[in-house]
Amino acid sequence: MEYSLFCHHLYALSVSPVKKKLGLLFVMLLLWVYMLYSCVGYCATMPPSLVVDNNNNNRAKETDFLGKYAEAESGRPDLMMSKLLSRPQSSWTEIESDYDEPAVRRAPRDFSKDEADRAEDWDDGRRVSSLSSFSNGSGSKKLPQAIIIGVKKGGTRALLEFLRVHPDIRAVGAEPHFFDRNYDNGMDWYRDLMPKTLEGQITMEKTPSYFVTREAPARIYAMSRDTKLIVVVRDPVTRAISDYTQTLSKKPDIPTFESLTFKNRTTGLIDTSWSAIQIGIYAKHLDNWLQFFPMSQILFVSGERLISDPAGELGRVQDFLGLKRIITDKHFYFNQTKGFPCLKKAEGSSKPHCLGKTKGRTHPNIHPEVVQRLRDFYRPFNMKFYQMTGHNFGWD
Ligand SMILES: Nc1ncnc2c1ncn2[C@@H]1O[C@H](COP(=O)(O)OS(=O)(=O)O)[C@@H](OP(=O)(O)O)[C@H]1O
């Protein structure tokens, strides 16, 4: 019965020209609806960064950023596409961890540092998140008012993690490397990395390579001439060995520390083009910063005292930042196994926390003669540095 009715309608359509046209229109409409539906479905699966919105600067910049990423993967279009499409919201941390760190820019013998260390900064393998782990969604993202600018292997991670305990400090976990490597991404990109802060809270970040980056002082000054700068310094000889130890852990085939130290072992000429050596000439790098910032705006934290008396150094830092001394002795305990002070409670946790295995590595034994030669090399620079800062760090 139904079948015959259908046949009847079909017949009627085929005979009447008006009905024929109406039928055709109906089919076209169905086709349009189908195409529209498919398109909406496709667009919804695209990552936001691939949708260029000319009215939105941030979006355009993000697309630029992805462009750079794409270039880096140009040899592997398949990889590039899968990375683009699976890019998580805070992908900059992953991109950063692919970076090698040119600690002194363009230094010809700069054995790089693997930033994947960041993932192991805590002893329980907790990944250092790109944002402060405390985020209540309120407040707004601001450019940092204080930055830990150096030095590499000085104890910068320990300082930042200790500072994060303070309720008036919010900090980015990973190193943004904005003023050295990512400057072209623009201030909006940089601000966007920051955690949200409420009125009165201080936004911070740490990137130890800034201290040895020629352009960094002018760039930070251009962001804000009031930025407070913190430098964790450590005996340059131990610092160099620590730097080398880190590289060795990633690249076991590199030459010995001794052979990298000298241009000529017989004459005892030190190779200052090796970044591990050059970073420790603190007076020279500081000079660069003093062209832009007054000494009163730079705080030097002793890397040694940060280990022997963390609460004391943290007291100085809190004063410098104009904060109430909330982080005190009560926050620390000395972990005998680790051999370092640890937090009784880390930020956003009720459990004790030490830094991970990439912090506090066992250093290789360096020939005492080489160590002595390095001490002699650094002495005049250290003296100059003590004079400039008005503080004897006791490295000699
Ligand atoms: N509390 C605590 N726990 C663990 N480690 C501590 C701590 N305080 C300072 N340090 C020293 O920090 C050194 C690493 O320095 P950085 O964090 O600045 O390194 S990095 O530049 O970010 O890679 C690291 O250097 P190495 O000992 O050579 O590994 C430590 O000596």
Short mmCIF file of C-alpha atoms and ligand atoms in Angstrom, two decimals:
data_model
loop_
_atom_site.label_atom_id
_atom_site.label_comp_id
_atom_site.label_asym_id
_atom_site.label_seq_id
_atom_site.Cartn_x
_atom_site.Cartn_y
_atom_site.Cartn_z
CA MET A 1 0.00 0.00 0.00
CA GLU A 2 2.73 2.42 1.02
CA TYR A 3 4.85 1.33 -1.86
CA SER A 4 2.09 2.08 -4.37
CA LEU A 5 1.53 5.53 -2.83
CA PHE A 6 5.25 6.32 -3.20
CA CYS A 7 5.15 5.20 -6.82
CA HIS A 8 2.15 7.37 -7.38
CA HIS A 9 3.97 10.47 -6.04
CA LEU A 10 6.98 9.68 -8.13
CA TYR A 11 4.84 9.37 -11.16
CA ALA A 12 3.05 12.64 -10.39
CA LEU A 13 6.40 14.42 -10.00
CA SER A 14 7.70 13.09 -13.26
CA VAL A 15 4.65 14.32 -15.11
CA SER A 16 4.18 17.84 -13.63
CA PRO A 17 7.01 20.34 -14.62
CA VAL A 18 6.31 22.60 -11.56
CA LYS A 19 6.52 19.71 -9.20
CA LYS A 20 9.63 18.53 -11.07
CA LYS A 21 11.36 21.89 -10.34
CA LEU A 22 10.22 21.83 -6.71
CA GLY A 23 11.70 18.38 -6.30
CA LEU A 24 15.00 19.51 -7.79
CA LEU A 25 15.13 22.48 -5.42
CA PHE A 26 14.43 20.19 -2.49
CA VAL A 27 17.32 17.89 -3.47
CA MET A 28 19.67 20.91 -3.82
CA LEU A 29 18.61 22.17 -0.40
CA LEU A 30 19.41 18.80 1.10
CA LEU A 31 22.84 18.90 -0.54
CA TRP A 32 23.56 22.41 0.86
CA VAL A 33 22.55 21.38 4.35
CA TYR A 34 24.82 18.34 4.11
CA MET A 35 27.82 20.45 2.93
CA LEU A 36 27.29 23.04 5.68
CA TYR A 37 27.11 20.32 8.30
CA SER A 38 30.39 18.73 7.08
CA CYS A 39 32.20 22.09 7.07
CA VAL A 40 31.16 22.96 10.64
CA GLY A 41 32.33 19.56 11.80
CA TYR A 42 35.74 20.01 10.13
CA CYS A 43 36.36 23.52 11.46
CA ALA A 44 35.49 22.45 14.98
CA THR A 45 38.26 19.84 14.92
CA MET A 46 40.95 22.39 13.96
CA PRO A 47 43.19 23.72 16.76
CA PRO A 48 42.49 27.38 17.57
CA SER A 49 46.02 28.39 16.62
CA LEU A 50 45.40 27.38 13.04
CA VAL A 51 42.45 29.72 12.77
CA VAL A 52 43.85 33.11 11.84
CA ASP A 53 41.78 35.94 13.16
CA ASN A 54 43.07 39.26 11.88
CA ASN A 55 41.31 41.18 14.63
CA ASN A 56 43.11 39.29 17.33
CA ASN A 57 46.80 40.02 17.77
CA ASN A 58 47.43 37.19 20.19
CA ARG A 59 46.07 34.69 17.80
CA ALA A 60 48.19 36.02 14.98
CA LYS A 61 51.29 35.85 17.17
CA GLU A 62 50.50 32.36 18.25
CA THR A 63 50.24 31.39 14.61
CA ASP A 64 53.65 33.02 14.01
CA PHE A 65 55.01 31.00 16.85
CA LEU A 66 53.67 27.84 15.33
CA GLY A 67 55.22 28.92 12.04
CA LYS A 68 58.64 28.83 13.69
CA TYR A 69 57.86 25.47 15.16
CA ALA A 70 56.83 24.29 11.74
CA GLU A 71 60.10 25.49 10.22
CA ALA A 72 62.05 23.51 12.76
CA GLU A 73 60.18 20.42 11.73
CA SER A 74 60.37 21.15 8.00
CA GLY A 75 62.29 17.96 7.35
CA ARG A 76 59.41 15.93 8.78
CA PRO A 77 56.05 17.30 7.55
CA ASP A 78 54.27 14.35 9.12
CA LEU A 79 55.75 15.13 12.53
CA MET A 80 55.04 18.82 12.09
CA MET A 81 51.39 18.27 11.35
CA SER A 82 50.87 15.84 14.20
CA LYS A 83 52.58 18.23 16.62
CA LEU A 84 50.52 21.16 15.36
CA LEU A 85 47.30 19.29 15.68
CA SER A 86 48.06 17.80 19.07
CA ARG A 87 49.56 20.98 20.52
CA PRO A 88 48.37 21.33 24.10
CA GLN A 89 47.49 24.71 25.56
CA SER A 90 50.81 25.19 27.33
CA SER A 91 52.93 23.85 24.48
CA TRP A 92 55.63 26.46 24.99
CA THR A 93 57.01 24.37 27.82
CA GLU A 94 57.44 21.39 25.54
CA ILE A 95 59.03 23.54 22.86
CA GLU A 96 61.35 24.99 25.43
CA SER A 97 62.42 21.60 26.62
CA ASP A 98 63.59 20.82 23.07
CA TYR A 99 65.95 23.75 23.24
CA ASP A 100 69.63 23.59 23.89
CA GLU A 101 70.80 26.37 26.07
CA PRO A 102 73.44 28.61 24.51
CA ALA A 103 74.51 29.89 27.90
CA VAL A 104 76.78 32.45 26.33
CA ARG A 105 75.37 33.29 22.98
CA ARG A 106 77.29 32.12 19.97
CA ALA A 107 80.06 30.72 22.14
CA PRO A 108 81.78 28.29 19.79
CA ARG A 109 82.32 25.54 22.33
CA ASP A 110 79.12 25.71 24.23
CA PHE A 111 78.06 22.24 25.20
CA SER A 112 74.40 22.59 25.64
CA LYS A 113 72.15 21.93 28.55
CA ASP A 114 69.14 19.74 28.27
CA GLU A 115 66.13 21.58 29.52
CA ALA A 116 64.29 18.34 30.02
CA ASP A 117 65.88 18.65 33.46
CA ARG A 118 62.96 20.85 34.27
CA ALA A 119 60.70 17.83 34.28
CA GLU A 120 62.81 16.29 36.99
CA ASP A 121 63.17 19.28 39.23
CA TRP A 122 61.21 17.62 41.99
CA ASP A 123 62.13 14.36 43.66
CA ASP A 124 58.74 12.81 42.99
CA GLY A 125 58.96 13.44 39.24
CA ARG A 126 56.23 16.08 39.45
CA ARG A 127 56.52 18.07 36.28
CA VAL A 128 57.20 21.72 36.94
CA SER A 129 54.04 23.18 35.51
CA SER A 130 54.05 26.19 33.27
CA LEU A 131 51.78 27.91 35.71
CA SER A 132 51.82 28.24 39.40
CA SER A 133 50.07 25.19 40.78
CA PHE A 134 47.81 27.48 42.74
CA SER A 135 45.32 29.13 40.47
CA ASN A 136 41.88 30.10 41.54
CA GLY A 137 41.00 31.57 38.17
CA SER A 138 40.62 35.11 39.51
CA GLY A 139 43.01 38.02 39.06
CA SER A 140 44.83 38.87 35.87
CA LYS A 141 48.06 38.03 34.10
CA LYS A 142 50.78 40.65 34.53
CA LEU A 143 54.31 41.06 33.28
CA PRO A 144 56.81 40.05 35.99
CA GLN A 145 57.85 42.68 38.49
CA ALA A 146 60.81 40.56 39.59
CA ILE A 147 63.02 38.17 37.64
CA ILE A 148 65.72 35.70 38.69
CA ILE A 149 68.16 36.43 35.87
CA GLY A 150 70.98 34.05 36.81
CA VAL A 151 73.28 32.41 37.14
CA LYS A 152 73.06 29.03 35.50
CA LYS A 153 73.78 26.31 38.13
CA GLY A 154 73.76 28.93 40.87
CA GLY A 155 70.74 27.50 42.74
CA THR A 156 68.06 29.38 40.81
CA ARG A 157 65.54 26.53 40.88
CA ALA A 158 65.85 26.14 44.63
CA LEU A 159 65.33 29.87 45.12
CA LEU A 160 62.26 30.01 42.90
CA GLU A 161 60.67 26.94 44.45
CA PHE A 162 61.28 28.32 47.95
CA LEU A 163 59.83 31.69 46.97
CA ARG A 164 56.70 30.09 45.59
CA VAL A 165 55.76 29.17 49.14
CA HIS A 166 55.06 32.87 49.77
CA PRO A 167 51.37 33.70 49.29
CA ASP A 168 52.25 37.01 47.64
CA ILE A 169 54.42 35.45 44.96
CA ARG A 170 53.14 33.72 41.86
CA ALA A 171 55.72 32.33 39.48
CA VAL A 172 56.03 30.54 36.18
CA GLY A 173 57.51 27.09 36.73
CA ALA A 174 59.46 26.59 33.52
CA GLU A 175 61.96 29.03 32.07
CA PRO A 176 60.31 31.34 29.51
CA HIS A 177 63.61 32.44 27.89
CA PHE A 178 61.73 35.46 26.64
CA PHE A 179 64.54 38.04 26.75
CA ASP A 180 67.05 35.78 25.03
CA ARG A 181 65.35 33.36 22.65
CA ASN A 182 61.68 34.21 22.42
CA TYR A 183 61.73 37.99 22.26
CA ASP A 184 60.22 38.05 18.77
CA ASN A 185 57.07 36.46 20.16
CA GLY A 186 56.19 39.78 21.75
CA MET A 187 55.08 41.00 25.17
CA ASP A 188 51.56 39.59 24.84
CA TRP A 189 53.02 36.14 24.41
CA TYR A 190 55.22 36.68 27.44
CA ARG A 191 52.40 38.00 29.61
CA ASP A 192 50.23 35.11 28.60
CA LEU A 193 52.72 32.68 30.15
CA MET A 194 52.31 34.28 33.55
CA PRO A 195 50.01 32.98 36.24
CA LYS A 196 47.11 35.17 37.28
CA THR A 197 47.78 37.41 40.24
CA LEU A 198 45.62 39.41 42.59
CA GLU A 199 46.31 42.98 43.66
CA GLY A 200 49.51 43.10 45.72
CA GLN A 201 50.90 39.77 44.49
CA ILE A 202 54.21 39.68 42.65
CA THR A 203 54.63 37.87 39.35
CA MET A 204 58.02 36.19 38.88
CA GLU A 205 59.96 34.02 36.50
CA LYS A 206 63.49 32.66 36.34
CA THR A 207 65.71 32.22 33.30
CA PRO A 208 69.38 31.94 34.34
CA SER A 209 70.76 32.61 30.86
CA TYR A 210 69.54 36.24 30.95
CA PHE A 211 72.52 37.20 33.08
CA VAL A 212 74.93 36.45 30.22
CA THR A 213 72.72 37.66 27.38
CA ARG A 214 73.95 40.93 25.94
CA GLU A 215 70.50 42.16 24.90
CA ALA A 216 68.67 41.18 28.08
CA PRO A 217 69.29 44.33 30.19
CA ALA A 218 67.99 46.73 27.52
CA ARG A 219 65.00 44.51 26.83
CA ILE A 220 64.01 44.15 30.47
CA TYR A 221 64.51 47.89 30.93
CA ALA A 222 62.20 48.50 27.96
CA MET A 223 59.55 46.31 29.61
CA SER A 224 59.86 48.14 32.92
CA ARG A 225 62.74 50.12 34.34
CA ASP A 226 61.43 49.17 37.82
CA THR A 227 61.90 45.43 37.38
CA LYS A 228 63.65 43.90 40.37
CA LEU A 229 66.50 41.62 39.41
CA ILE A 230 67.81 38.70 41.43
CA VAL A 231 71.07 36.88 40.72
CA VAL A 232 72.05 33.70 42.56
CA VAL A 233 75.84 33.52 42.39
CA ARG A 234 78.05 30.60 43.30
CA ASP A 235 81.81 30.03 43.38
CA PRO A 236 82.62 30.21 39.64
CA VAL A 237 84.90 27.16 39.79
CA THR A 238 82.24 24.91 41.36
CA ARG A 239 79.68 26.48 39.04
CA ALA A 240 81.78 25.55 36.00
CA ILE A 241 82.15 21.96 37.24
CA SER A 242 78.41 21.79 37.94
CA ASP A 243 77.70 23.07 34.42
CA TYR A 244 80.06 20.48 32.96
CA THR A 245 78.49 17.71 35.10
CA GLN A 246 75.09 18.54 33.71
CA THR A 247 76.32 18.37 30.12
CA LEU A 248 78.18 15.15 30.83
CA SER A 249 75.00 13.57 32.18
CA LYS A 250 73.34 14.19 28.82
CA LYS A 251 76.36 13.66 26.56
CA PRO A 252 78.71 11.15 28.14
CA ASP A 253 81.11 11.34 25.16
CA ILE A 254 82.25 14.93 25.64
CA PRO A 255 85.95 15.58 26.34
CA THR A 256 87.21 15.80 29.91
CA PHE A 257 86.72 18.94 31.98
CA GLU A 258 90.49 19.42 32.03
CA SER A 259 90.86 19.35 28.26
CA LEU A 260 87.99 21.79 27.76
CA THR A 261 89.34 24.22 30.33
CA PHE A 262 92.62 24.93 28.59
CA LYS A 263 93.40 26.38 25.21
CA ASN A 264 96.87 25.09 25.83
CA ARG A 265 97.45 22.78 28.77
CA THR A 266 101.23 23.36 28.79
CA THR A 267 101.02 27.13 28.96
CA GLY A 268 97.98 26.93 31.24
CA LEU A 269 96.03 29.32 29.02
CA ILE A 270 92.33 29.14 29.96
CA ASP A 271 89.76 28.82 27.19
CA THR A 272 87.39 31.66 27.99
CA SER A 273 85.31 30.89 24.91
CA TRP A 274 83.95 27.83 26.72
CA SER A 275 80.65 28.94 28.20
CA ALA A 276 81.23 26.97 31.42
CA ILE A 277 84.20 29.25 32.05
CA GLN A 278 82.79 32.46 30.66
CA ILE A 279 79.58 32.48 32.70
CA GLY A 280 81.63 32.70 35.91
CA ILE A 281 83.24 36.02 35.00
CA TYR A 282 80.45 37.72 36.93
CA ALA A 283 82.01 41.19 37.02
CA LYS A 284 82.03 41.38 33.24
CA HIS A 285 78.38 40.38 32.89
CA LEU A 286 77.31 42.63 35.73
CA ASP A 287 78.86 45.60 33.98
CA ASN A 288 76.41 45.06 31.16
CA TRP A 289 73.46 45.25 33.58
CA LEU A 290 74.75 48.34 35.30
CA GLN A 291 74.44 50.24 32.04
CA PHE A 292 70.68 50.03 32.57
CA PHE A 293 69.90 49.28 36.20
CA PRO A 294 71.20 50.78 39.45
CA MET A 295 72.87 48.43 41.87
CA SER A 296 70.00 48.98 44.34
CA GLN A 297 67.69 47.19 41.94
CA ILE A 298 69.80 44.04 41.77
CA LEU A 299 69.95 41.54 44.62
CA PHE A 300 72.77 39.01 44.80
CA VAL A 301 71.94 35.80 46.58
CA SER A 302 74.76 33.55 47.70
CA GLY A 303 74.32 30.08 46.21
CA GLU A 304 76.40 28.68 49.07
CA ARG A 305 74.29 30.33 51.78
CA LEU A 306 71.11 29.25 50.02
CA ILE A 307 72.23 25.74 50.97
CA SER A 308 73.72 26.43 54.43
CA ASP A 309 71.10 28.96 55.56
CA PRO A 310 68.11 29.00 53.19
CA ALA A 311 65.88 30.93 55.61
CA GLY A 312 68.52 33.67 55.99
CA GLU A 313 68.87 34.16 52.23
CA LEU A 314 65.10 33.98 51.77
CA GLY A 315 64.76 36.69 54.41
CA ARG A 316 66.95 39.01 52.34
CA VAL A 317 64.98 38.21 49.20
CA GLN A 318 61.62 38.89 50.85
CA ASP A 319 62.93 42.24 52.15
CA PHE A 320 64.20 43.13 48.69
CA LEU A 321 60.81 42.34 47.19
CA GLY A 322 59.08 44.40 49.85
CA LEU A 323 57.25 41.39 51.23
CA LYS A 324 56.50 40.31 54.73
CA ARG A 325 59.01 37.70 55.97
CA ILE A 326 56.71 34.73 55.77
CA ILE A 327 59.23 32.12 54.64
CA THR A 328 61.33 31.31 57.70
CA ASP A 329 63.32 28.52 59.34
CA LYS A 330 60.05 26.72 59.99
CA HIS A 331 59.65 26.00 56.28
CA PHE A 332 62.88 24.02 55.86
CA TYR A 333 64.47 20.82 57.01
CA PHE A 334 67.81 19.38 56.03
CA ASN A 335 67.44 16.13 54.16
CA GLN A 336 70.48 13.97 55.02
CA THR A 337 70.04 11.64 52.06
CA LYS A 338 69.74 14.47 49.59
CA GLY A 339 72.39 16.54 51.32
CA PHE A 340 70.37 19.71 50.80
CA PRO A 341 67.69 21.72 52.53
CA CYS A 342 64.19 20.78 51.44
CA LEU A 343 60.75 22.23 52.00
CA LYS A 344 58.58 20.78 54.72
CA LYS A 345 55.60 21.63 52.53
CA ALA A 346 55.93 22.68 48.93
CA GLU A 347 53.53 25.11 47.35
CA GLY A 348 50.15 23.48 46.80
CA SER A 349 51.12 20.35 48.73
CA SER A 350 51.18 19.16 52.30
CA LYS A 351 54.11 16.81 51.80
CA PRO A 352 57.85 17.49 52.27
CA HIS A 353 59.71 18.17 49.04
CA CYS A 354 63.28 18.13 47.88
CA LEU A 355 64.44 19.14 44.43
CA GLY A 356 64.93 16.24 42.02
CA LYS A 357 67.95 14.23 41.04
CA THR A 358 69.17 16.77 38.47
CA LYS A 359 69.81 19.18 41.36
CA GLY A 360 72.68 18.17 43.54
CA ARG A 361 74.47 15.83 41.17
CA THR A 362 77.76 14.22 42.18
CA HIS A 363 80.55 16.12 40.45
CA PRO A 364 83.44 14.28 38.82
CA ASN A 365 86.85 14.62 40.49
CA ILE A 366 88.81 17.34 38.80
CA HIS A 367 92.59 17.37 39.01
CA PRO A 368 93.56 19.71 41.91
CA GLU A 369 96.09 21.50 39.69
CA VAL A 370 93.33 22.39 37.24
CA VAL A 371 91.09 23.59 40.05
CA GLN A 372 93.94 25.73 41.40
CA ARG A 373 94.64 27.19 37.97
CA LEU A 374 90.96 28.11 37.67
CA ARG A 375 90.95 29.69 41.13
CA ASP A 376 93.90 31.84 40.08
CA PHE A 377 92.13 32.74 36.88
CA TYR A 378 88.91 33.83 38.58
CA ARG A 379 90.50 35.64 41.56
CA PRO A 380 90.84 39.11 39.99
CA PHE A 381 87.35 38.90 38.51
CA ASN A 382 85.94 37.79 41.87
CA MET A 383 87.69 40.72 43.61
CA LYS A 384 86.20 43.10 41.09
CA PHE A 385 82.79 41.53 41.63
CA TYR A 386 83.04 41.88 45.44
CA GLN A 387 83.98 45.50 44.95
CA MET A 388 81.08 46.18 42.59
CA THR A 389 78.49 44.50 44.80
CA GLY A 390 79.99 45.55 48.13
CA HIS A 391 79.78 41.94 49.25
CA ASN A 392 82.54 39.39 49.77
CA PHE A 393 81.17 36.00 48.77
CA GLY A 394 84.21 34.19 50.17
CA TRP A 395 85.18 32.15 47.16
CA ASP A 396 88.91 32.71 47.54
N1 LIG B 1 67.92 22.94 48.17
C1 LIG B 1 68.61 22.54 47.11
N2 LIG B 1 68.40 21.32 46.56
C2 LIG B 1 69.10 20.93 45.49
N3 LIG B 1 70.05 21.69 44.87
C3 LIG B 1 70.28 22.90 45.38
C4 LIG B 1 69.58 23.38 46.51
N4 LIG B 1 70.05 24.62 46.79
C5 LIG B 1 70.97 24.90 45.88
N5 LIG B 1 71.12 23.87 45.03
C6 LIG B 1 72.08 23.86 43.94
O1 LIG B 1 71.42 24.24 42.77
C7 LIG B 1 72.25 23.82 41.70
C8 LIG B 1 71.49 23.90 40.41
O2 LIG B 1 71.35 25.27 40.13
P1 LIG B 1 70.18 25.83 39.22
O3 LIG B 1 68.87 25.39 39.75
O4 LIG B 1 70.40 27.28 39.08
O5 LIG B 1 70.47 25.09 37.85
S1 LIG B 1 69.89 25.46 36.42
O6 LIG B 1 70.72 26.53 35.87
O7 LIG B 1 68.49 25.86 36.58
O8 LIG B 1 70.03 24.21 35.67
C9 LIG B 1 72.72 22.45 42.10
O9 LIG B 1 73.97 22.23 41.53
P2 LIG B 1 74.68 20.80 41.51
O10 LIG B 1 74.94 20.45 42.95
O11 LIG B 1 75.93 20.99 40.76
O12 LIG B 1 73.73 19.85 40.86
C10 LIG B 1 72.72 22.50 43.63
O13 LIG B 1 74.02 22.51 44.18
#
